[in-house]
């Protein structure tokens, strides 16, 4: 059994470290300030990216009122704490290319894929600095709001310190061993869009019943629109299906396909931003009729998955809340993850909670697996609530699930959880879960108590295995950075019979293929011809689109103009897997 006192102490510490979301009112951000703008007060060295400024030119008087504390200067100490407006704050710095300016003016979402916005301190061409509220503690007696004070260390009790001492070695780089295999890809995106804003995830299925898989993309982000279906020819060429007929337009999100009414024609379901879930029954000729009775229209979601949860032969739908951006807009009775059971052959849907109301989770990723070996599906979710680690749920019977018991180390604490996948990576009978997360070392912990680790902000990919002896986490790859893994999938990329992993990275911008050995071990393959664009992706899709038995890769990109949709450089790309390059002839592809 886990130490419940330690779990409670870690929960207290994690909640204390949880960031606070600012107002969510959208607005048009101010234009970037020129490099020559007046620098903030101070004599520190100018940071990389040029002289920082606020979002508007400001007078010294305005700056003093805005800061309400001593001036941190243009290159602020990120370990210092400032007493302002009766509360303690510290500053954090993020790469500006990942930021989204779509909340109220003066705030930013420093990680565009996470729905938390913070007050801007300053920004330049490379970085944006934001104010982070510290855990609320009484200010010093007689404070005037213009002095700084360190955050009291009282929450770091002996149990928490012991836990952090144990966790500290994990905050270090882990490079997987290299394989001698190279997997070759060939881009096959002819006919797919080269502009627009495409997010979050698409689906693959033979919608026109010609024997070739097609791509089903949700409506583009920005305005209410219709889905797009790109018909494939099994050779890597695509064309828009201009004969589709959907009853109405809706917003962006994710798509899945299944034959919900078992009539032999593929149907499609969508998770719709700030709205809910829609199901459309298809006839194989491009006509779709809505069948959404019982599905929510007050459950903001951008991700769903298909599973037969009750083993009745009819596909059901599981959907996850998109997170705090919809607070105040969604039904408070719902849990953050909902299962919708298929009733009357897709004519009706019955909603039940997978995650109970009050549990904080919500993100853009769901993976379905069989972790405990019973007849019912289990789940892995993302979470954009730091300190909320209830992300792995296993069934406890029909239509009921429980979270995997955690000690803060099995599911890593102090983290945000991103893309995932599931499959038989170490066992022939049970699935493993592959997690990705961004984990933060507490910056206000005195290094004299616990020395700082080699990495303060870490992105990681780990494997969670489920055996008769218990649940275990095994690290796969760790690196410095807080960008997160936005896309992950699995497939047998080298054709050796073992399941492999693919995921995307931001720095460097690339796709990584980890070749599995069937026993839970991985080596990193080299790749040729598989490129990842600089624009943000929210997932990737693995599917065989040309019928050669090898998994191919599809990536969909949002426009880089996250603050203004006047820039529309999003796109969709398909990469055909041509198999491993023969070891004896490095320039020749292996068998397909």
Coordinates of C-alpha atoms in Angstrom, one line a residue:
X1 CA 0.0 0.0 0.0
X2 CA 1.1 3.5 -0.6
X3 CA 1.9 5.9 2.2
X4 CA -1.3 7.9 2.5
X5 CA 0.3 10.6 4.7
X6 CA 2.9 11.1 1.9
X7 CA 0.1 11.2 -0.7
X8 CA -1.8 13.8 1.3
X9 CA 1.4 15.9 1.8
X10 CA 2.2 15.7 -1.9
X11 CA -1.4 16.8 -2.8
X12 CA -1.0 19.8 -0.5
X13 CA 2.3 20.7 -2.1
X14 CA 1.0 20.1 -5.7
X15 CA -2.1 22.3 -5.1
X16 CA 0.1 25.0 -3.7
X17 CA 2.2 24.9 -6.9
X18 CA -0.9 24.9 -9.2
X19 CA -1.0 27.9 -11.5
X20 CA -4.1 30.2 -11.4
X21 CA -6.0 30.9 -14.6
X22 CA -6.8 34.5 -15.4
X23 CA -10.0 35.8 -17.1
X24 CA -11.0 33.9 -20.2
X25 CA -12.5 36.8 -22.2
X26 CA -11.1 36.7 -25.8
X27 CA -9.7 39.9 -27.3
X28 CA -7.5 41.1 -30.1
X29 CA -3.9 41.3 -28.8
X30 CA -1.7 44.4 -29.3
X31 CA 0.9 44.4 -32.1
X32 CA 4.4 43.4 -31.1
X33 CA 6.5 46.3 -29.9
X34 CA 9.6 47.2 -32.0
X35 CA 13.1 46.2 -30.7
X36 CA 13.9 49.9 -30.1
X37 CA 11.2 50.3 -27.5
X38 CA 12.3 51.7 -24.2
X39 CA 13.7 48.9 -21.9
X40 CA 12.4 48.3 -18.5
X41 CA 14.2 49.9 -15.6
X42 CA 17.4 48.2 -14.5
X43 CA 20.9 47.6 -15.5
X44 CA 20.9 43.9 -16.1
X45 CA 22.2 42.4 -19.3
X46 CA 19.6 42.5 -22.2
X47 CA 18.3 38.9 -22.7
X48 CA 18.4 36.9 -25.9
X49 CA 15.7 38.2 -28.3
X50 CA 16.3 41.9 -27.8
X51 CA 15.1 44.6 -25.5
X52 CA 11.9 43.4 -23.7
X53 CA 8.8 45.7 -23.6
X54 CA 5.3 45.5 -22.3
X55 CA 2.4 45.1 -24.9
X56 CA 2.0 48.9 -25.2
X57 CA 4.4 51.8 -24.7
X58 CA 4.2 52.9 -21.1
X59 CA 5.2 55.9 -19.0
X60 CA 7.3 55.3 -15.8
X61 CA 4.1 56.1 -13.8
X62 CA 2.1 53.5 -15.6
X63 CA 4.8 51.0 -15.2
X64 CA 5.0 51.6 -11.4
X65 CA 1.2 51.2 -11.1
X66 CA 1.2 48.0 -13.3
X67 CA 4.1 46.3 -11.4
X68 CA 3.1 47.5 -7.9
X69 CA 6.5 46.2 -6.6
X70 CA 10.1 46.8 -7.1
X71 CA 11.1 46.7 -10.8
X72 CA 12.4 43.2 -11.8
X73 CA 14.3 44.7 -14.8
X74 CA 14.7 43.4 -18.3
X75 CA 16.4 40.1 -17.3
X76 CA 14.6 39.2 -14.1
X77 CA 15.7 36.7 -11.5
X78 CA 13.2 33.8 -11.9
X79 CA 13.9 32.6 -8.3
X80 CA 12.9 35.9 -6.7
X81 CA 9.5 36.5 -5.2
X82 CA 7.6 39.9 -5.4
X83 CA 4.9 41.2 -3.1
X84 CA 2.4 42.9 -5.3
X85 CA -1.3 43.7 -4.8
X86 CA -1.3 42.0 -1.5
X87 CA 0.0 38.6 -2.9
X88 CA 3.3 36.9 -3.6
X89 CA 4.4 36.3 -7.2
X90 CA 7.4 35.1 -9.1
X91 CA 8.2 35.3 -12.8
X92 CA 8.5 32.6 -15.4
X93 CA 9.8 32.8 -18.9
X94 CA 8.5 30.9 -22.0
X95 CA 9.4 30.7 -25.6
X96 CA 7.1 33.1 -27.4
X97 CA 6.7 30.9 -30.5
X98 CA 4.6 28.6 -28.3
X99 CA 2.4 31.3 -26.9
X100 CA -1.2 32.1 -27.7
X101 CA -2.7 35.6 -27.3
X102 CA -6.4 34.8 -27.3
X103 CA -7.5 35.9 -23.8
X104 CA -8.1 39.3 -22.4
X105 CA -5.5 42.0 -23.3
X106 CA -2.4 41.9 -21.1
X107 CA -2.6 38.1 -20.6
X108 CA -1.2 35.2 -22.6
X109 CA -1.3 31.4 -22.7
X110 CA 2.4 30.8 -22.6
X111 CA 1.9 27.2 -23.8
X112 CA -0.7 27.4 -26.5
X113 CA -1.8 23.8 -26.0
X114 CA -2.6 24.5 -22.3
X115 CA -5.6 26.6 -21.5
X116 CA -4.1 28.6 -18.7
X117 CA -3.6 32.3 -19.2
X118 CA -1.3 34.6 -17.1
X119 CA -0.6 38.3 -16.8
X120 CA 2.3 39.4 -19.0
X121 CA 5.3 41.1 -17.3
X122 CA 7.2 41.7 -20.6
X123 CA 8.1 40.1 -23.9
X124 CA 10.6 40.3 -26.7
X125 CA 11.0 38.5 -30.1
X126 CA 12.1 35.3 -28.4
X127 CA 10.5 35.1 -25.0
X128 CA 7.5 36.2 -22.9
X129 CA 7.7 36.6 -19.1
X130 CA 4.5 36.1 -17.0
X131 CA 3.6 36.6 -13.4
X132 CA 2.9 33.4 -11.5
X133 CA 0.9 33.7 -8.2
X134 CA 2.6 31.9 -5.3
X135 CA 0.6 30.0 -2.7
X136 CA -1.3 32.5 -0.7
X137 CA 0.6 33.4 2.6
X138 CA 0.1 36.4 4.9
X139 CA 2.3 39.3 3.8
X140 CA 4.8 40.8 6.1
X141 CA 3.4 43.2 8.8
X142 CA 3.1 46.7 7.5
X143 CA 3.7 45.8 3.9
X144 CA 3.1 48.6 1.4
X145 CA 2.9 46.5 -1.7
X146 CA 6.3 47.8 -3.0
X147 CA 8.7 45.4 -1.3
X148 CA 9.6 41.8 -2.1
X149 CA 9.4 38.8 0.3
X150 CA 10.3 35.1 -0.2
X151 CA 7.5 32.6 0.0
X152 CA 7.5 30.8 3.3
X153 CA 8.8 27.2 3.1
X154 CA 6.3 25.9 5.6
X155 CA 4.6 23.6 3.1
X156 CA 7.9 21.7 2.5
X157 CA 7.5 19.4 5.5
X158 CA 9.6 16.4 6.2
X159 CA 7.4 14.1 4.1
X160 CA 7.5 16.3 1.1
X161 CA 11.2 16.9 1.4
X162 CA 11.8 13.2 1.5
X163 CA 9.7 12.7 -1.6
X164 CA 11.6 15.4 -3.5
X165 CA 14.9 13.9 -2.5
X166 CA 13.7 10.6 -3.9
X167 CA 12.3 12.3 -7.1
X168 CA 15.4 14.5 -7.8
X169 CA 17.4 11.9 -9.8
X170 CA 14.5 11.6 -12.2
X171 CA 14.9 15.3 -13.2
X172 CA 17.8 14.5 -15.5
X173 CA 18.2 13.8 -19.2
X174 CA 17.6 10.2 -20.5
X175 CA 18.7 9.4 -24.0
X176 CA 17.4 6.1 -25.4
X177 CA 20.0 3.8 -27.1
X178 CA 20.1 4.2 -30.9
X179 CA 19.0 1.4 -33.2
X180 CA 20.9 0.5 -36.4
X181 CA 17.7 0.7 -38.3
X182 CA 16.5 3.6 -40.5
X183 CA 12.8 3.9 -41.4
X184 CA 12.3 5.6 -44.7
X185 CA 9.2 7.7 -45.5
X186 CA 7.9 9.3 -48.6
X187 CA 5.6 12.3 -48.5
X188 CA 2.3 11.7 -50.2
X189 CA 0.3 14.9 -49.6
X190 CA -0.8 15.7 -53.2
X191 CA -4.3 17.2 -53.0
X192 CA -4.2 18.0 -49.3
X193 CA -4.5 21.6 -48.0
X194 CA -1.5 23.7 -47.8
X195 CA -3.2 26.5 -45.9
X196 CA -5.8 26.9 -43.2
X197 CA -5.9 26.1 -39.5
X198 CA -6.4 22.4 -38.9
X199 CA -6.8 21.0 -35.4
X200 CA -7.1 18.9 -33.2
X201 CA -7.1 15.4 -34.7
X202 CA -8.5 13.7 -37.8
X203 CA -9.8 10.2 -38.6
X204 CA -9.1 7.6 -41.3
X205 CA -11.7 5.4 -42.9
X206 CA -13.1 4.3 -46.3
X207 CA -16.0 6.8 -46.4
X208 CA -16.9 6.3 -50.1
X209 CA -16.4 2.5 -50.1
X210 CA -14.0 2.3 -52.9
X211 CA -11.5 0.2 -51.0
X212 CA -9.1 3.0 -50.2
X213 CA -8.8 4.9 -46.9
X214 CA -9.9 8.5 -46.7
X215 CA -9.1 11.3 -44.3
X216 CA -11.9 13.0 -42.3
X217 CA -10.8 16.3 -40.9
X218 CA -12.9 18.4 -38.4
X219 CA -13.9 21.9 -39.4
X220 CA -11.1 24.4 -39.5
X221 CA -10.4 26.6 -36.4
X222 CA -11.7 30.2 -36.5
X223 CA -15.2 30.2 -37.8
X224 CA -18.1 27.8 -37.8
X225 CA -17.5 25.5 -40.8
X226 CA -18.1 22.1 -42.3
X227 CA -15.9 19.0 -42.0
X228 CA -13.6 18.1 -44.9
X229 CA -13.2 14.6 -46.3
X230 CA -10.2 13.9 -48.5
X231 CA -10.7 10.8 -50.7
X232 CA -7.6 8.6 -51.1
X233 CA -6.6 6.5 -54.1
X234 CA -4.4 4.0 -52.1
X235 CA -1.3 5.6 -53.8
X236 CA -0.9 8.7 -51.7
X237 CA -3.0 11.1 -53.8
X238 CA -6.0 12.9 -52.3
X239 CA -9.0 15.0 -53.5
X240 CA -11.7 16.8 -51.6
X241 CA -15.0 15.0 -51.6
X242 CA -17.2 17.9 -52.8
X243 CA -20.4 15.8 -52.6
X244 CA -20.6 15.5 -48.9
X245 CA -23.8 16.8 -47.2
X246 CA -23.7 17.6 -43.4
X247 CA -26.8 19.1 -41.8
X248 CA -25.1 22.1 -40.3
X249 CA -21.7 23.7 -39.6
X250 CA -19.9 23.6 -36.3
X251 CA -16.5 24.5 -34.7
X252 CA -13.2 22.7 -34.7
X253 CA -12.2 19.7 -32.6
X254 CA -11.6 16.0 -33.4
X255 CA -13.1 13.3 -35.5
X256 CA -13.5 9.5 -35.2
X257 CA -15.1 7.0 -37.5
X258 CA -17.1 3.8 -36.8
X259 CA -20.2 2.0 -38.0
X260 CA -22.4 3.1 -35.2
X261 CA -25.7 1.7 -36.5
X262 CA -24.1 -1.4 -38.1
X263 CA -25.6 -0.8 -41.5
X264 CA -22.3 -1.4 -43.3
X265 CA -21.5 2.3 -43.9
X266 CA -19.0 4.2 -41.9
X267 CA -20.3 7.0 -39.7
X268 CA -18.4 9.9 -38.1
X269 CA -18.5 11.6 -34.7
X270 CA -17.0 14.9 -33.7
X271 CA -15.8 16.5 -30.5
X272 CA -16.6 20.2 -30.8
X273 CA -14.8 23.0 -29.1
X274 CA -16.9 24.8 -26.4
X275 CA -20.0 22.7 -27.4
X276 CA -20.1 19.0 -27.2
X277 CA -20.4 15.8 -29.2
X278 CA -22.1 15.2 -32.6
X279 CA -22.7 11.9 -34.4
X280 CA -23.6 11.8 -38.1
X281 CA -24.7 8.5 -39.8
X282 CA -23.3 8.0 -43.3
X283 CA -24.7 6.2 -46.4
X284 CA -21.4 5.7 -48.2
X285 CA -22.4 8.3 -50.8
X286 CA -21.5 11.5 -48.9
X287 CA -24.8 12.0 -47.2
X288 CA -24.8 12.3 -43.4
X289 CA -27.8 12.7 -41.0
X290 CA -27.4 13.8 -37.4
X291 CA -28.1 11.2 -34.7
X292 CA -27.1 13.0 -31.5
X293 CA -30.1 12.4 -29.1
X294 CA -28.6 12.1 -25.6
X295 CA -25.2 13.6 -26.6
X296 CA -24.2 16.8 -24.7
X297 CA -24.2 20.3 -26.1
X298 CA -22.9 21.8 -22.9
X299 CA -19.7 19.8 -22.6
X300 CA -16.8 21.6 -24.3
X301 CA -14.5 19.0 -25.7
X302 CA -11.8 18.7 -28.4
X303 CA -11.1 14.9 -28.1
X304 CA -13.1 11.7 -28.2
X305 CA -12.4 8.0 -28.8
X306 CA -14.4 5.0 -29.9
X307 CA -14.7 1.8 -27.8
X308 CA -17.2 -0.9 -27.2
X309 CA -17.5 -0.3 -23.4
X310 CA -20.3 -2.8 -22.7
X311 CA -19.3 -5.5 -25.2
X312 CA -22.7 -5.4 -27.0
X313 CA -21.1 -5.1 -30.5
X314 CA -22.0 -1.5 -31.0
X315 CA -19.3 1.3 -30.8
X316 CA -19.6 3.7 -27.9
X317 CA -18.0 7.1 -27.5
X318 CA -15.8 8.5 -24.7
X319 CA -15.1 12.3 -24.5
X320 CA -12.9 14.4 -22.3
X321 CA -13.4 18.0 -21.3
X322 CA -11.1 20.5 -22.9
X323 CA -10.4 22.0 -19.5
X324 CA -10.7 25.3 -17.7
X325 CA -11.4 27.4 -20.8
X326 CA -15.0 26.3 -20.5
X327 CA -15.6 26.9 -16.8
X328 CA -18.9 28.6 -16.4
X329 CA -20.1 27.2 -19.8
X330 CA -20.4 23.5 -19.1
X331 CA -22.8 21.4 -17.1
X332 CA -21.5 21.3 -13.5
X333 CA -23.2 17.9 -12.9
X334 CA -20.9 16.2 -15.4
X335 CA -17.6 14.6 -14.7
X336 CA -14.6 15.7 -16.8
X337 CA -14.6 12.5 -18.8
X338 CA -17.9 11.0 -20.1
X339 CA -18.9 7.8 -21.8
X340 CA -21.8 7.8 -24.2
X341 CA -23.3 4.3 -24.6
X342 CA -24.8 3.5 -28.1
X343 CA -28.5 2.8 -27.8
X344 CA -31.0 1.7 -30.4
X345 CA -28.4 1.2 -33.1
X346 CA -26.9 4.7 -32.9
X347 CA -30.3 6.4 -32.6
X348 CA -29.8 7.4 -29.0
X349 CA -26.9 7.8 -26.5
X350 CA -26.8 7.4 -22.8
X351 CA -24.2 9.4 -20.9
X352 CA -22.3 8.2 -17.8
X353 CA -19.3 9.5 -16.0
X354 CA -15.9 7.8 -16.3
X355 CA -14.3 10.4 -14.0
X356 CA -16.5 11.5 -11.1
X357 CA -17.6 15.2 -10.9
X358 CA -15.1 17.3 -8.9
X359 CA -12.0 15.5 -10.2
X360 CA -9.8 17.9 -12.0
X361 CA -8.7 16.7 -15.4
X362 CA -9.2 17.9 -19.0
X363 CA -7.0 18.0 -22.0
X364 CA -6.8 17.1 -25.7
X365 CA -5.8 13.4 -25.5
X366 CA -7.4 10.0 -24.8
X367 CA -6.0 6.5 -25.2
X368 CA -8.0 3.3 -24.8
X369 CA -6.4 0.0 -23.7
X370 CA -6.9 -3.2 -21.7
X371 CA -4.7 -2.7 -18.7
X372 CA -6.2 -5.0 -16.1
X373 CA -7.1 -8.0 -18.4
X374 CA -10.9 -7.9 -17.9
X375 CA -13.6 -7.5 -20.6
X376 CA -13.9 -3.7 -20.3
X377 CA -11.8 -0.9 -21.7
X378 CA -9.4 1.2 -19.6
X379 CA -8.3 4.7 -20.3
X380 CA -5.4 7.2 -20.2
X381 CA -6.2 10.9 -20.2
X382 CA -4.2 14.1 -20.5
X383 CA -4.5 16.8 -17.9
X384 CA -3.7 20.5 -17.9
X385 CA -4.2 20.8 -14.2
X386 CA -0.7 20.6 -12.5
X387 CA -0.9 18.5 -9.4
X388 CA -3.9 16.5 -10.6
X389 CA -2.6 13.1 -11.5
X390 CA -5.9 11.2 -11.9
X391 CA -5.2 10.3 -15.5
X392 CA -5.1 6.4 -15.6
X393 CA -8.5 4.7 -15.1
X394 CA -9.1 1.0 -15.0
X395 CA -12.5 -0.7 -15.1
X396 CA -14.0 -2.2 -12.0
X397 CA -17.0 -3.9 -13.7
X398 CA -19.6 -2.8 -16.3
X399 CA -19.7 1.0 -16.8
X400 CA -17.6 1.8 -13.7
X401 CA -13.9 2.9 -13.4
X402 CA -11.4 3.8 -10.7
X403 CA -8.2 5.7 -10.9
X404 CA -5.0 3.8 -10.5
X405 CA -3.8 4.3 -6.9
X406 CA -0.8 6.7 -7.0
X407 CA 1.9 7.7 -4.6
X408 CA 3.0 10.7 -6.6
X409 CA 5.8 8.7 -8.2
X410 CA 3.9 6.0 -10.2
X411 CA 2.1 8.8 -12.1
X412 CA 4.7 11.6 -11.8
X413 CA 3.6 14.5 -9.6
X414 CA 4.2 18.2 -10.3
X415 CA 3.3 17.6 -14.0
X416 CA 1.0 18.4 -16.9
X417 CA 0.1 15.3 -18.9
X418 CA 0.0 15.4 -22.7
X419 CA -0.2 12.9 -25.6
X420 CA -0.4 9.2 -24.9
X421 CA -0.9 5.8 -26.6
X422 CA -1.6 2.2 -25.4
X423 CA -0.7 -1.2 -26.7
X424 CA 1.0 -4.5 -26.1
X425 CA 4.6 -3.3 -25.7
X426 CA 5.7 -5.8 -23.0
X427 CA 3.0 -8.4 -22.8
X428 CA 0.9 -10.5 -25.1
X429 CA -2.2 -10.3 -22.8
X430 CA -2.2 -6.8 -21.3
X431 CA -1.6 -3.3 -22.7
X432 CA 0.9 -0.8 -21.4
X433 CA 0.2 2.9 -21.3
X434 CA 2.8 5.3 -22.8
X435 CA 2.6 8.7 -21.0
X436 CA 4.1 12.0 -22.0
X437 CA 4.3 14.8 -19.5
X438 CA 6.0 18.0 -18.5
X439 CA 7.3 18.0 -15.0
X440 CA 8.5 21.0 -12.9
X441 CA 10.9 21.2 -10.0
X442 CA 9.6 23.7 -7.4
X443 CA 11.6 26.9 -8.0
X444 CA 11.1 28.3 -4.6
X445 CA 12.5 25.3 -2.7
X446 CA 15.7 26.4 -1.0
X447 CA 18.6 24.5 -2.6
X448 CA 20.1 24.1 0.9
X449 CA 17.2 21.9 1.7
X450 CA 17.2 19.8 -1.5
X451 CA 19.9 20.6 -4.2
X452 CA 18.5 21.7 -7.5
X453 CA 18.4 18.8 -10.1
X454 CA 20.2 19.0 -13.5
X455 CA 16.8 19.8 -15.2
X456 CA 14.3 22.2 -13.6
X457 CA 11.7 21.8 -16.4
X458 CA 11.5 18.3 -18.0
X459 CA 9.6 16.7 -20.8
X460 CA 9.3 13.0 -20.5
X461 CA 8.0 9.8 -22.2
X462 CA 7.5 6.8 -19.8
X463 CA 5.9 3.4 -20.0
X464 CA 3.3 2.2 -17.4
X465 CA 3.0 -1.6 -17.2
X466 CA 0.3 -3.6 -15.5
X467 CA 1.1 -7.1 -14.3
X468 CA -0.1 -9.5 -11.6
X469 CA 2.7 -8.1 -9.4
X470 CA 1.4 -4.6 -9.6
X471 CA 1.8 -1.4 -11.7
X472 CA 5.2 0.0 -12.6
X473 CA 6.5 3.1 -14.4
X474 CA 9.6 2.7 -16.6
X475 CA 11.3 5.8 -18.1
X476 CA 11.9 5.8 -21.9
X477 CA 13.2 9.3 -22.8
X478 CA 13.6 12.6 -20.7
X479 CA 14.9 15.9 -21.9
X480 CA 15.0 19.5 -20.8
X481 CA 12.1 21.8 -21.8
X482 CA 8.5 22.5 -21.2
X483 CA 7.0 22.3 -24.7
X484 CA 5.4 18.9 -24.2
X485 CA 4.7 16.1 -26.6
X486 CA 1.6 17.1 -28.6
X487 CA 1.4 14.0 -30.9
X488 CA 1.9 10.3 -30.2
X489 CA 0.9 7.0 -31.8
X490 CA 1.9 3.4 -32.2
X491 CA 2.4 0.8 -34.9
X492 CA 4.9 -1.8 -36.1
X493 CA 7.0 0.6 -38.2
X494 CA 9.9 -1.7 -39.0
X495 CA 7.8 -4.8 -39.6
X496 CA 9.4 -7.0 -37.0
X497 CA 6.2 -8.0 -35.2
X498 CA 6.8 -5.7 -32.2
X499 CA 4.8 -2.6 -31.5
X500 CA 6.7 0.7 -31.8
X501 CA 6.1 4.3 -30.7
X502 CA 6.1 7.6 -32.6
X503 CA 5.9 11.1 -31.0
X504 CA 6.6 14.6 -32.0
X505 CA 9.0 17.1 -30.3
X506 CA 9.2 20.8 -30.4
X507 CA 12.9 21.4 -29.7
X508 CA 14.3 20.0 -32.0
X509 CA 11.2 20.0 -34.2
X510 CA 11.0 16.4 -35.2
X511 CA 9.2 13.0 -35.1
X512 CA 10.9 10.3 -33.0
X513 CA 10.3 6.6 -33.6
X514 CA 11.1 4.3 -30.8
X515 CA 11.4 0.6 -31.9
X516 CA 10.0 -1.8 -29.4
X517 CA 11.5 -5.2 -28.6
X518 CA 8.2 -6.8 -27.4
X519 CA 9.6 -6.9 -23.8
X520 CA 9.1 -3.2 -22.9
X521 CA 12.5 -2.0 -24.2
X522 CA 13.0 0.6 -26.9
X523 CA 15.7 1.9 -29.2
X524 CA 15.5 5.0 -31.3
X525 CA 15.4 4.5 -35.0
X526 CA 16.8 6.9 -37.6
X527 CA 14.2 8.3 -40.1
X528 CA 14.4 9.6 -43.6
X529 CA 11.8 11.7 -45.4
X530 CA 9.6 12.3 -42.2
X531 CA 9.6 16.0 -41.5
X532 CA 7.6 18.0 -39.0
X533 CA 6.5 21.6 -39.8
X534 CA 7.2 24.4 -37.3
X535 CA 3.5 25.1 -36.9
X536 CA 1.8 23.5 -33.8
X537 CA 0.2 20.0 -34.1
X538 CA -2.2 18.7 -31.5
X539 CA -1.7 15.0 -32.4
X540 CA -0.6 12.7 -35.1
X541 CA -2.5 9.8 -36.7
X542 CA -1.0 6.3 -37.5
X543 CA -2.8 4.3 -40.2
X544 CA -2.1 2.2 -43.3
X545 CA -3.4 4.5 -46.0
X546 CA -2.0 2.6 -49.0
X547 CA -2.7 -1.0 -48.1
X548 CA 0.9 -2.2 -48.0
X549 CA 0.7 -3.5 -44.4
X550 CA 3.0 -0.8 -43.0
X551 CA 1.8 2.0 -40.7
X552 CA 1.9 5.5 -42.3
X553 CA 1.9 8.9 -40.5
X554 CA -0.6 11.8 -40.9
X555 CA 0.1 15.1 -39.2
X556 CA -2.4 18.1 -39.1
X557 CA -1.2 21.6 -38.3
X558 CA -2.8 24.7 -36.9
X559 CA -1.9 28.1 -38.4
X560 CA 1.0 29.8 -36.8
X561 CA -1.1 32.9 -36.6
X562 CA -2.6 31.9 -33.2
X563 CA -3.2 35.6 -32.4
X564 CA -4.7 36.4 -35.8
X565 CA -6.4 34.1 -38.3
X566 CA -5.3 36.5 -41.1
X567 CA -2.3 34.1 -41.2
X568 CA -3.4 30.7 -42.5
X569 CA -0.3 28.6 -42.9
X570 CA -1.7 25.4 -41.4
X571 CA -1.7 22.2 -43.5
X572 CA -2.2 18.4 -43.6
X573 CA 0.6 16.0 -44.5
X574 CA 0.8 12.3 -45.2
X575 CA 4.0 10.2 -45.0
X576 CA 4.0 6.7 -46.5
X577 CA 6.2 4.2 -44.6
X578 CA 8.5 2.6 -47.1
X579 CA 10.0 0.3 -44.5
X580 CA 13.5 -0.1 -43.0
X581 CA 16.5 0.5 -45.2
X582 CA 18.3 -2.7 -45.8
X583 CA 21.5 -3.0 -43.6
X584 CA 23.6 -4.4 -46.4
X585 CA 22.6 -1.6 -48.9
X586 CA 22.1 1.6 -47.0
X587 CA 20.7 3.4 -50.1
X588 CA 18.0 0.8 -50.8
X589 CA 14.7 0.4 -49.1
X590 CA 13.8 -2.9 -47.5
X591 CA 10.8 -5.0 -48.4
X592 CA 7.4 -3.4 -47.9

